[in-house]
Short mmCIF file of C-alpha atoms and ligand atoms in Angstrom, two decimals:
data_model
loop_
_atom_site.label_atom_id
_atom_site.label_comp_id
_atom_site.label_asym_id
_atom_site.label_seq_id
_atom_site.Cartn_x
_atom_site.Cartn_y
_atom_site.Cartn_z
CA MET A 665 6.87 58.88 106.52
CA LEU A 666 10.77 58.22 107.22
CA LEU A 667 11.47 58.82 103.30
CA THR A 668 9.89 62.49 103.48
CA THR A 669 11.46 63.67 106.99
CA GLN A 670 14.85 62.33 105.58
CA LEU A 671 13.84 64.25 102.65
CA LEU A 672 12.62 67.06 103.96
CA GLY A 673 15.63 67.21 106.21
CA VAL A 674 18.47 67.39 103.53
CA PHE A 675 16.27 70.22 101.50
CA LEU A 676 16.23 72.17 104.78
CA ARG A 677 19.89 71.71 105.18
CA VAL A 678 20.70 72.66 101.60
CA LEU A 679 18.86 75.88 101.67
CA SER A 680 20.21 76.70 105.49
CA ASN A 681 23.57 76.48 103.62
CA LEU A 682 22.59 78.45 100.73
CA VAL A 683 21.20 81.39 102.73
CA LEU A 684 24.37 81.13 104.93
CA ASN A 685 26.20 81.17 101.97
CA GLU A 686 24.84 84.19 100.30
CA LEU A 687 24.70 85.81 104.19
CA PHE A 688 28.20 85.55 104.26
CA GLN A 689 29.42 86.03 100.87
CA PRO A 690 29.88 89.78 101.40
CA PHE A 691 32.37 88.61 104.37
CA LEU A 692 34.25 86.29 102.04
CA ILE A 693 34.45 88.86 99.73
CA LEU A 694 35.81 91.24 102.11
CA LYS A 695 38.35 88.68 103.43
CA LEU A 696 39.18 87.99 100.39
CA PHE A 697 39.63 91.92 99.17
CA CYS A 698 41.83 92.44 102.42
CA LEU A 699 44.23 89.11 101.63
CA ILE A 700 44.90 90.81 98.40
CA ASN A 701 44.89 94.35 99.38
CA ALA A 702 47.55 93.00 102.17
CA LEU A 703 49.77 91.14 99.16
CA LEU A 704 49.58 94.08 97.00
CA ILE A 705 50.23 97.05 99.43
CA PRO A 706 53.80 96.19 99.74
CA LEU A 707 54.40 95.77 96.14
CA MET A 708 52.84 98.74 95.42
CA THR A 709 54.70 100.78 97.78
CA THR A 710 57.12 102.28 95.64
CA ASN A 711 54.53 103.93 93.06
CA GLN A 712 52.48 105.63 95.64
CA PRO A 713 53.31 109.01 95.32
CA ASN A 714 52.77 109.89 98.88
CA LEU A 715 54.86 107.33 100.25
CA LEU A 716 58.17 107.30 101.59
CA LEU A 717 60.78 105.00 101.60
CA LYS A 718 61.46 102.46 104.50
CA VAL A 719 64.41 102.97 106.90
CA PRO A 720 66.37 100.21 107.53
CA ILE A 721 67.38 99.74 111.08
CA GLY A 722 70.42 97.41 112.12
CA LEU A 723 74.13 96.83 111.23
CA LEU A 724 75.20 99.27 107.73
CA GLN A 725 75.03 96.19 105.52
CA ILE A 726 74.34 95.60 101.87
CA PRO A 727 72.16 92.56 100.72
CA ALA A 728 73.78 90.67 97.95
CA ILE A 729 70.41 90.17 96.41
CA ALA A 730 68.81 93.75 95.91
CA LYS A 731 66.34 93.74 98.72
CA ASN A 732 63.58 95.78 96.12
CA LYS A 733 63.56 93.45 93.47
CA ILE A 734 60.27 92.10 94.32
CA LYS A 735 58.98 95.73 94.07
CA THR A 736 60.16 96.76 90.59
CA GLY A 737 58.83 93.39 89.53
CA SER A 738 60.72 92.69 86.32
CA ARG A 739 61.87 96.05 86.12
CA LYS A 740 65.66 95.71 85.92
CA ILE A 741 67.75 98.30 87.96
CA LYS A 742 71.12 98.98 86.98
CA LEU A 743 71.89 101.78 88.77
CA SER A 744 70.96 103.21 91.79
CA LEU A 745 71.97 106.81 92.72
CA VAL A 746 71.75 108.16 96.33
CA ILE A 747 71.35 112.12 97.03
CA PRO A 748 72.46 112.65 100.11
CA THR A 749 70.47 116.20 101.50
CA TYR A 750 70.79 118.40 104.63
CA ASN A 751 68.93 121.68 103.94
CA GLU A 752 69.25 121.44 99.98
CA ARG A 753 65.51 122.44 99.67
CA GLU A 754 66.31 124.78 96.55
CA ASN A 755 68.89 122.52 94.87
CA ILE A 756 67.05 119.16 94.81
CA PRO A 757 65.10 120.15 92.11
CA THR A 758 67.38 120.92 89.63
CA ILE A 759 69.73 117.92 90.41
CA VAL A 760 66.56 115.52 89.78
CA HIS A 761 65.95 117.12 86.83
CA LYS A 762 69.40 116.96 85.63
CA LEU A 763 70.48 113.52 86.30
CA THR A 764 66.93 112.21 84.97
CA GLN A 765 67.38 113.71 81.54
CA LEU A 766 70.96 112.65 81.70
CA LEU A 767 70.18 108.98 82.57
CA ASN A 768 67.06 108.47 80.61
CA ASP A 769 69.24 109.13 77.30
CA VAL A 770 71.24 106.16 78.26
CA ILE A 771 69.69 104.09 80.56
CA PRO A 772 66.00 104.75 80.52
CA ASN A 773 63.76 103.18 83.35
CA ALA A 774 66.85 101.03 84.72
CA TYR A 775 68.17 103.41 87.20
CA GLU A 776 66.42 104.95 90.45
CA LEU A 777 67.25 108.08 92.52
CA ILE A 778 67.23 107.94 95.87
CA VAL A 779 67.13 110.99 98.07
CA VAL A 780 67.82 110.28 101.80
CA ASP A 781 66.83 113.27 103.83
CA ASP A 782 67.70 113.47 107.82
CA ASN A 783 65.13 115.52 108.36
CA SER A 784 66.05 118.47 107.23
CA PRO A 785 64.71 121.95 108.93
CA ASP A 786 63.90 123.26 105.32
CA LEU A 787 62.03 120.32 104.61
CA THR A 788 63.97 119.04 101.74
CA TRP A 789 62.50 115.96 101.75
CA GLU A 790 58.90 117.60 101.34
CA VAL A 791 60.13 119.21 98.22
CA ALA A 792 61.46 115.76 97.10
CA GLN A 793 58.13 114.20 97.41
CA LYS A 794 56.08 116.69 95.79
CA ILE A 795 58.34 116.35 92.63
CA LYS A 796 57.78 112.71 92.53
CA PRO A 797 55.09 112.52 89.94
CA GLU A 798 57.12 114.15 87.44
CA TYR A 799 59.95 111.76 88.11
CA PRO A 800 59.22 108.23 88.35
CA GLN A 801 62.62 107.51 89.34
CA LEU A 802 62.70 109.07 92.21
CA GLN A 803 62.40 107.72 95.77
CA VAL A 804 62.45 109.57 99.45
CA MET A 805 63.72 108.46 102.61
CA LEU A 806 63.56 110.42 105.52
CA ARG A 807 65.80 109.56 108.60
CA GLU A 808 64.76 111.18 111.62
CA LYS A 809 66.96 109.02 114.45
CA GLU A 810 70.12 108.97 112.76
CA ARG A 811 72.13 111.67 111.02
CA GLY A 812 75.32 111.92 108.82
CA LEU A 813 76.30 112.18 105.57
CA SER A 814 78.01 108.40 105.29
CA THR A 815 75.76 106.46 106.93
CA ALA A 816 72.42 108.58 105.04
CA VAL A 817 74.52 106.86 101.73
CA ILE A 818 74.45 103.26 102.86
CA ARG A 819 70.87 103.26 104.28
CA GLY A 820 70.28 104.56 100.83
CA TRP A 821 72.26 101.83 99.19
CA GLN A 822 70.78 99.30 101.71
CA ILE A 823 67.07 99.49 99.74
CA ALA A 824 68.23 100.03 96.39
CA GLY A 825 67.90 97.40 93.73
CA GLY A 826 70.66 98.21 91.10
CA GLU A 827 73.95 96.46 90.86
CA ILE A 828 75.95 99.76 90.41
CA LEU A 829 75.73 101.73 94.00
CA GLY A 830 76.41 105.62 93.56
CA VAL A 831 76.39 108.56 95.63
CA ILE A 832 76.28 112.74 94.22
CA ASP A 833 75.81 115.54 96.34
CA ALA A 834 72.89 117.52 96.05
CA ASP A 835 73.99 120.74 96.25
CA LEU A 836 75.41 121.04 92.19
CA GLN A 837 78.97 121.06 93.37
CA HIS A 838 79.07 117.89 91.64
CA PRO A 839 78.68 118.18 88.09
CA PRO A 840 75.72 116.14 86.70
CA GLU A 841 77.19 115.50 83.50
CA THR A 842 80.15 113.39 84.80
CA ILE A 843 77.41 110.67 86.12
CA LEU A 844 77.60 109.14 82.31
CA LYS A 845 81.67 108.99 82.25
CA LEU A 846 81.09 107.14 86.06
CA LEU A 847 78.75 105.05 84.25
CA ALA A 848 80.81 104.52 81.46
CA GLU A 849 83.85 103.22 83.53
CA MET A 850 81.75 101.02 85.27
CA GLU A 851 80.48 99.59 82.02
CA ARG A 852 84.18 98.65 81.33
CA GLY A 853 84.17 96.98 83.98
CA ALA A 854 85.71 98.98 86.79
CA ASP A 855 84.71 97.75 90.38
CA LEU A 856 84.62 101.32 91.66
CA ALA A 857 84.70 104.58 89.70
CA VAL A 858 85.64 107.45 91.33
CA ALA A 859 85.34 111.01 89.94
CA SER A 860 88.53 113.21 90.74
CA ARG A 861 89.44 116.34 91.37
CA HIS A 862 93.41 115.84 91.33
CA ILE A 863 93.44 114.26 87.36
CA GLU A 864 93.10 115.46 84.35
CA GLU A 865 90.26 117.59 83.20
CA GLY A 866 89.77 117.89 87.23
CA GLY A 867 90.31 120.67 89.67
CA VAL A 868 88.59 122.71 92.29
CA SER A 869 87.19 126.17 90.90
CA GLU A 870 87.71 129.01 93.53
CA TRP A 871 88.83 127.49 96.63
CA ASN A 872 91.22 129.75 99.21
CA ILE A 873 94.49 128.55 99.90
CA ILE A 874 93.21 127.22 103.77
CA ARG A 875 90.58 125.39 102.32
CA ARG A 876 93.27 123.58 99.34
CA LEU A 877 95.77 123.18 102.50
CA LEU A 878 92.85 121.33 104.21
CA SER A 879 92.22 119.44 101.95
CA ARG A 880 95.58 118.15 101.00
CA GLY A 881 96.31 117.94 104.83
CA ALA A 882 93.41 115.48 105.27
CA GLN A 883 94.80 113.22 102.28
CA VAL A 884 98.42 113.63 103.68
CA LEU A 885 97.42 112.40 106.93
CA GLY A 886 95.04 109.57 105.41
CA LEU A 887 98.72 108.49 103.21
CA ILE A 888 100.05 108.30 106.36
CA ILE A 889 97.67 106.42 108.59
CA LEU A 890 96.24 104.17 105.85
CA PRO A 891 98.63 104.12 103.13
CA GLY A 892 97.33 100.88 101.29
CA VAL A 893 93.90 102.25 101.57
CA VAL A 894 94.08 106.17 100.96
CA GLY A 895 96.91 105.89 98.18
CA ARG A 896 94.49 103.61 95.67
CA VAL A 897 92.84 107.08 94.34
CA SER A 898 93.93 110.23 93.56
CA ASP A 899 91.05 111.74 94.98
CA PRO A 900 89.97 109.59 98.27
CA MET A 901 87.84 112.59 99.52
CA SER A 902 85.68 112.32 96.72
CA GLY A 903 81.91 112.08 97.82
CA TYR A 904 80.91 111.48 93.74
CA PHE A 905 81.85 107.95 92.90
CA MET A 906 79.81 104.62 91.97
CA VAL A 907 80.71 100.95 93.09
CA ARG A 908 79.59 97.54 92.10
CA ARG A 909 77.36 96.03 95.00
CA GLU A 910 78.89 92.67 94.90
CA VAL A 911 82.42 94.08 96.09
CA LEU A 912 80.63 95.22 99.46
CA ALA A 913 77.69 92.49 99.70
CA GLY A 914 77.92 91.15 103.22
CA LYS A 915 80.46 93.74 104.71
CA THR A 916 79.71 95.44 107.83
CA LEU A 917 80.30 99.06 106.98
CA ASN A 918 81.24 101.50 110.46
CA PRO A 919 81.85 105.17 108.59
CA LYS A 920 82.46 107.73 110.62
CA GLY A 921 81.40 111.36 109.27
CA TYR A 922 81.67 112.53 105.31
CA LYS A 923 84.33 110.30 103.92
CA ILE A 924 82.40 107.55 102.57
CA LEU A 925 84.49 106.69 99.61
CA ILE A 926 87.90 105.78 102.33
CA GLU A 927 84.93 103.19 104.04
CA VAL A 928 84.14 101.50 100.50
CA LEU A 929 87.98 101.44 99.75
CA GLY A 930 88.93 100.14 103.06
CA ARG A 931 86.75 97.68 103.49
CA GLY A 932 85.24 96.23 99.81
CA ASN A 933 87.29 94.10 97.49
CA ILE A 934 87.83 96.24 94.75
CA ARG A 935 90.29 94.72 92.22
CA CYS A 936 89.46 97.51 89.09
CA LEU A 937 89.64 101.02 89.49
CA GLY A 938 88.55 103.55 87.45
CA GLU A 939 88.63 107.74 87.79
CA VAL A 940 87.36 110.24 85.83
CA GLY A 941 88.51 114.18 86.29
CA TYR A 942 85.81 116.69 87.48
CA VAL A 943 85.94 120.32 88.48
CA PHE A 944 84.06 120.71 91.95
CA GLN A 945 81.90 123.67 91.43
CA GLU A 946 81.28 126.60 93.61
CA ARG A 947 78.10 126.27 95.85
CA LEU A 948 75.28 128.35 94.29
CA GLU A 949 72.30 127.68 96.92
CA GLY A 950 71.88 127.08 100.51
CA LYS A 951 75.39 126.16 102.63
CA SER A 952 78.64 123.47 103.60
CA LYS A 953 77.95 121.71 106.18
CA VAL A 954 81.56 121.38 106.60
CA ALA A 955 82.68 121.55 110.18
CA TRP A 956 85.82 121.17 112.65
CA LYS A 957 83.56 117.97 113.97
CA GLN A 958 84.02 116.40 110.26
CA TYR A 959 87.58 116.61 110.58
CA ILE A 960 87.88 115.01 113.98
CA GLU A 961 85.55 112.66 112.77
CA TYR A 962 87.50 111.96 109.91
CA LEU A 963 90.75 111.01 112.04
CA GLN A 964 88.33 108.67 113.85
CA HIS A 965 87.73 107.30 110.92
CA LEU A 966 90.93 106.75 109.66
CA LEU A 967 92.14 104.74 112.99
CA THR A 968 89.36 102.90 113.13
CA LEU A 969 90.05 101.12 110.00
CA ARG A 970 93.61 100.85 110.63
CA LEU A 971 92.77 98.97 113.76
CA ALA A 972 90.31 97.05 111.68
CA LYS A 973 93.55 96.02 109.52
CA TRP A 974 95.95 95.53 111.96
CA PRO A 975 96.97 91.83 112.42
CA VAL A 976 96.05 91.70 116.16
CA GLY A 977 97.07 87.92 116.63
CA ARG A 978 100.01 88.74 114.87
CA PHE A 979 101.38 91.34 117.02
CA THR A 980 100.05 90.10 120.15
CA ARG A 981 102.76 87.36 119.78
CA PHE A 982 105.27 89.67 118.76
CA GLY A 983 104.47 91.69 122.19
CA ILE A 984 104.65 88.59 124.18
CA VAL A 985 108.55 87.70 122.43
CA GLY A 986 110.00 90.93 122.95
CA PHE A 987 108.71 91.07 126.37
CA SER A 988 110.64 87.64 126.77
CA GLY A 989 113.58 89.23 125.19
CA VAL A 990 114.03 91.71 128.14
CA PHE A 991 114.14 88.69 130.74
CA VAL A 992 116.54 87.39 128.39
CA ASP A 993 119.03 90.53 127.83
CA ILE A 994 118.98 90.73 131.62
CA ALA A 995 119.85 87.66 132.57
CA ILE A 996 122.33 87.49 130.00
CA PHE A 997 123.83 90.78 131.37
CA TYR A 998 123.62 89.18 135.16
CA LEU A 999 125.68 86.25 133.89
CA LEU A 1000 128.43 87.88 131.59
CA ARG A 1001 129.15 90.76 134.68
CA LYS A 1002 129.06 88.33 137.55
CA THR A 1003 130.52 84.88 136.50
CA ILE A 1004 133.04 86.44 134.04
CA GLY A 1005 133.35 89.50 135.05
CA LEU A 1006 133.39 91.15 131.60
CA GLY A 1007 133.12 95.17 131.38
CA LEU A 1008 129.95 96.92 131.09
CA THR A 1009 129.59 97.84 127.72
CA ARG A 1010 131.05 94.60 126.25
CA SER A 1011 128.09 92.89 128.71
CA ALA A 1012 125.27 95.48 127.50
CA VAL A 1013 125.97 94.85 123.62
CA LEU A 1014 126.26 91.37 124.28
CA SER A 1015 123.05 90.59 126.06
CA ALA A 1016 121.60 92.69 123.88
CA GLU A 1017 122.50 90.97 121.08
CA VAL A 1018 121.13 87.60 122.50
CA GLY A 1019 118.11 89.26 123.20
CA ILE A 1020 117.79 90.41 119.66
CA ILE A 1021 118.67 86.66 118.57
CA ASN A 1022 116.19 85.13 121.24
CA ASN A 1023 113.36 87.70 119.90
CA PHE A 1024 114.35 86.69 115.96
CA LEU A 1025 114.00 83.00 116.37
CA TRP A 1026 110.82 83.12 118.36
CA ASN A 1027 109.29 85.17 115.87
CA ASP A 1028 110.65 83.23 113.41
CA LEU A 1029 109.04 79.85 114.88
CA TRP A 1030 106.30 81.38 116.24
CA THR A 1031 105.00 84.69 115.17
CA PHE A 1032 105.61 84.66 111.56
CA ARG A 1033 105.65 80.74 111.16
CA ASP A 1034 103.06 80.69 108.23
CA ILE A 1035 106.10 82.72 105.88
CA SER A 1036 109.18 81.47 107.60
CA ARG A 1037 107.81 78.15 106.65
CA SER A 1038 107.19 79.30 102.96
CA GLN A 1039 110.92 80.90 102.72
CA ARG A 1040 112.84 77.76 104.17
CA GLY A 1041 116.77 76.99 104.34
CA TRP A 1042 119.17 78.35 106.43
CA PRO A 1043 121.11 80.70 104.06
CA LYS A 1044 117.11 82.69 104.12
CA ARG A 1045 116.86 82.10 107.70
CA VAL A 1046 120.13 83.98 108.06
CA LYS A 1047 118.96 86.71 105.74
CA ARG A 1048 116.10 87.17 108.00
CA LEU A 1049 117.99 87.83 111.08
CA LEU A 1050 120.29 90.18 109.74
CA LYS A 1051 117.51 92.24 108.61
CA PHE A 1052 115.58 91.74 111.74
CA ASN A 1053 119.08 92.95 113.61
CA LEU A 1054 119.60 95.57 111.57
CA ILE A 1055 115.97 97.04 112.18
CA CYS A 1056 116.28 96.09 115.84
CA LEU A 1057 119.40 98.56 115.45
CA THR A 1058 117.28 101.18 113.98
CA ALA A 1059 114.54 101.23 116.16
CA LEU A 1060 117.21 101.71 119.38
CA ILE A 1061 118.48 105.77 117.55
CA PHE A 1062 114.44 106.14 117.01
CA ASN A 1063 114.20 105.13 120.93
CA LEU A 1064 117.02 107.51 122.19
CA LEU A 1065 115.71 110.09 119.36
CA ILE A 1066 112.08 110.06 120.61
CA VAL A 1067 113.18 110.24 124.13
CA ASN A 1068 115.31 113.32 123.88
CA LEU A 1069 112.91 115.00 121.94
CA LEU A 1070 110.10 114.60 124.07
CA PHE A 1071 111.88 115.36 127.38
CA ASN A 1072 114.34 117.96 126.33
CA LEU A 1073 112.28 119.59 123.51
CA PHE A 1074 108.48 119.29 125.14
CA GLY A 1075 109.34 118.75 128.42
CA VAL A 1076 107.70 115.22 129.14
CA ASN A 1077 108.08 113.28 132.46
CA GLU A 1078 111.25 111.29 131.37
CA TYR A 1079 109.25 107.88 132.47
CA LEU A 1080 106.09 109.03 130.31
CA ALA A 1081 108.94 110.09 127.67
CA LYS A 1082 110.14 106.21 127.65
CA LEU A 1083 106.83 104.70 127.52
CA ILE A 1084 105.65 106.61 124.54
CA ALA A 1085 109.06 105.73 122.75
CA ILE A 1086 108.89 102.26 123.81
CA ALA A 1087 105.02 102.02 122.66
CA THR A 1088 106.30 103.52 119.35
CA VAL A 1089 109.03 101.71 118.77
CA THR A 1090 107.25 98.00 119.11
CA LEU A 1091 104.72 99.75 116.71
CA TRP A 1092 107.28 100.16 114.16
CA ASN A 1093 109.21 97.72 114.57
CA PHE A 1094 106.67 95.18 114.23
CA TRP A 1095 105.50 97.41 111.18
CA ILE A 1096 108.68 97.36 109.20
CA ASN A 1097 109.82 93.54 110.53
CA MET A 1098 106.51 92.22 108.97
CA LYS A 1099 107.36 94.56 105.73
CA LEU A 1100 110.57 93.65 105.27
CA SER A 1101 112.08 90.38 107.22
CA TRP A 1102 109.07 88.88 106.94
CA ARG A 1103 107.58 89.75 104.28
CA VAL A 1104 104.11 89.81 104.73
CA THR A 1105 101.95 91.19 101.43
CA GLN A 1106 98.77 89.90 102.55
CA VAL A 1107 98.19 91.93 105.94
CA ASP A 1108 94.39 91.28 106.44
CA LYS A 1109 94.84 88.52 108.40
N1 LIG B 845 71.09 113.04 104.50
C1 LIG B 845 72.41 113.82 104.85
N2 LIG B 845 73.14 113.98 106.47
N3 LIG B 845 72.87 114.66 103.97
C2 LIG B 845 74.30 115.57 104.43
C3 LIG B 845 74.52 115.26 105.53
C4 LIG B 845 73.83 114.42 106.44
O1 LIG B 845 74.21 114.77 108.10
N4 LIG B 845 75.70 116.42 105.57
C5 LIG B 845 75.69 116.56 104.37
N5 LIG B 845 75.20 116.05 103.56
C6 LIG B 845 74.46 116.34 101.89
C7 LIG B 845 74.54 117.79 101.56
O2 LIG B 845 72.98 118.45 101.49
C8 LIG B 845 75.42 117.78 100.33
O3 LIG B 845 74.25 117.26 99.50
C9 LIG B 845 76.20 116.85 101.06
O4 LIG B 845 75.82 115.61 101.52
C10 LIG B 845 77.83 117.43 100.62
O5 LIG B 845 77.73 118.11 101.94
P1 LIG B 845 78.12 119.78 102.02
O6 LIG B 845 78.34 120.46 103.41
O7 LIG B 845 77.67 120.63 100.34
O8 LIG B 845 79.61 119.07 101.73
P2 LIG B 845 81.45 119.46 101.01
O9 LIG B 845 80.53 120.52 99.85
O10 LIG B 845 81.81 120.59 101.71
O11 LIG B 845 81.96 118.80 100.66
C11 LIG B 845 81.80 117.79 99.37
O12 LIG B 845 83.00 117.58 98.50
C12 LIG B 845 83.63 117.19 99.37
C13 LIG B 845 85.08 116.59 98.61
O13 LIG B 845 86.25 117.69 99.36
C14 LIG B 845 81.13 116.54 99.77
O14 LIG B 845 80.79 116.14 98.27
C15 LIG B 845 82.14 115.43 100.52
O15 LIG B 845 81.22 113.97 99.89
C16 LIG B 845 83.10 115.65 99.24
O16 LIG B 845 84.10 114.69 99.66
MN1 LIG B 846 78.94 121.00 99.03
#
């Protein structure tokens, strides 16, 4: 009896399990299906014709390893070319078509075109989306919150899969054929390859004198404020170039306005540089977005980079030392006048000289100690002192010149004039001394 009930129990349990399993099977399959979908959908996003690229948020940093490696699977991307657009609906099909033709010949399947549109009123992004089925290498990003050419390019690069990152205008003013020359430069080992209007085979088509002057003026301004950056290429204003991912990886970029190349030059670790000539074409469709705002932003950008490269610690020490010199100068002047009774000019000259020597010693032992340590010995130290002295003298002349100019010519209040002169001369003094007396070739510290 007991055995039969036990057997019956087992039988019932097996039966119920079977029934329940059968019942729940569809749910189980559904669950599994959902799981697979959840895993696969992100992997397939780029292949879905109607999906837009996700806009990265946060800092403008390029990852060292391409984020979308997973998405592209085994397909290795060499070049990611960003095409920034704002109201370029007439141009986008042509530029995409031409670039595809050119790149399919040399690196088929190993490139991607990334259109980054800032929510253009003419719906450029939609036009780009529509032609996507014809161009499997094309992807589109639509930015609704941020705006601006430079950040658009970086947002595109952030999701790029290539080892080489590039940019080209959408309006066909950058001849698409030049892309092959840029690529060739990169393959020859360049870290940065720039299409330039100012070397052989380069030029502008029909620019009027004003536009030429403005463009060159901007370049000269850049050379004054950031010689080491702007002076490295013949066309620092170019918006047509390629750069190796690794030279930008991990750097926080902070560009303003239009001139993304300045940012790349200023912050990237670029050793090997290539340039190819191109003629800046006339715009056939659409309008240029350059306005006065871009010139102001350019200046702001230059100054931000300048500040980022300025050796703040060293300059602060130099300032403190300079301040101490004022007190030494006055104290010695007082001593010479009151205790020895020396004449006014002699006391002033002597006390100024003691002040200069005081500044020199502190700068040598403290401000520039790392450099003076590597240039030991008294002869060298005396040489540095003489240079320092000479530079201080030129600074004095400079000081007088500025005060006079501001006060007599521009009618600036004399104390304000003096203040401006002191500030300018301090900067000059510091910079020239760093370059000549304590020669710092590497000023990144
Ligand atoms: N996403 C996005 N957002 N794209 C923009 C924006 C923006 O705010 N502003 C302009 N663009 C796109 C344009 O649609 C075009 O594809 C490209 O950036 C260049 O803009 P243009 O307005 O045509 O500039 P340009 O012809 O005056 O200046 C060009 O020449 C300079 C050399 O003098 C640009 O190529 C510069 O990059 C280049 O340095
Ligand atoms: Mn243009």
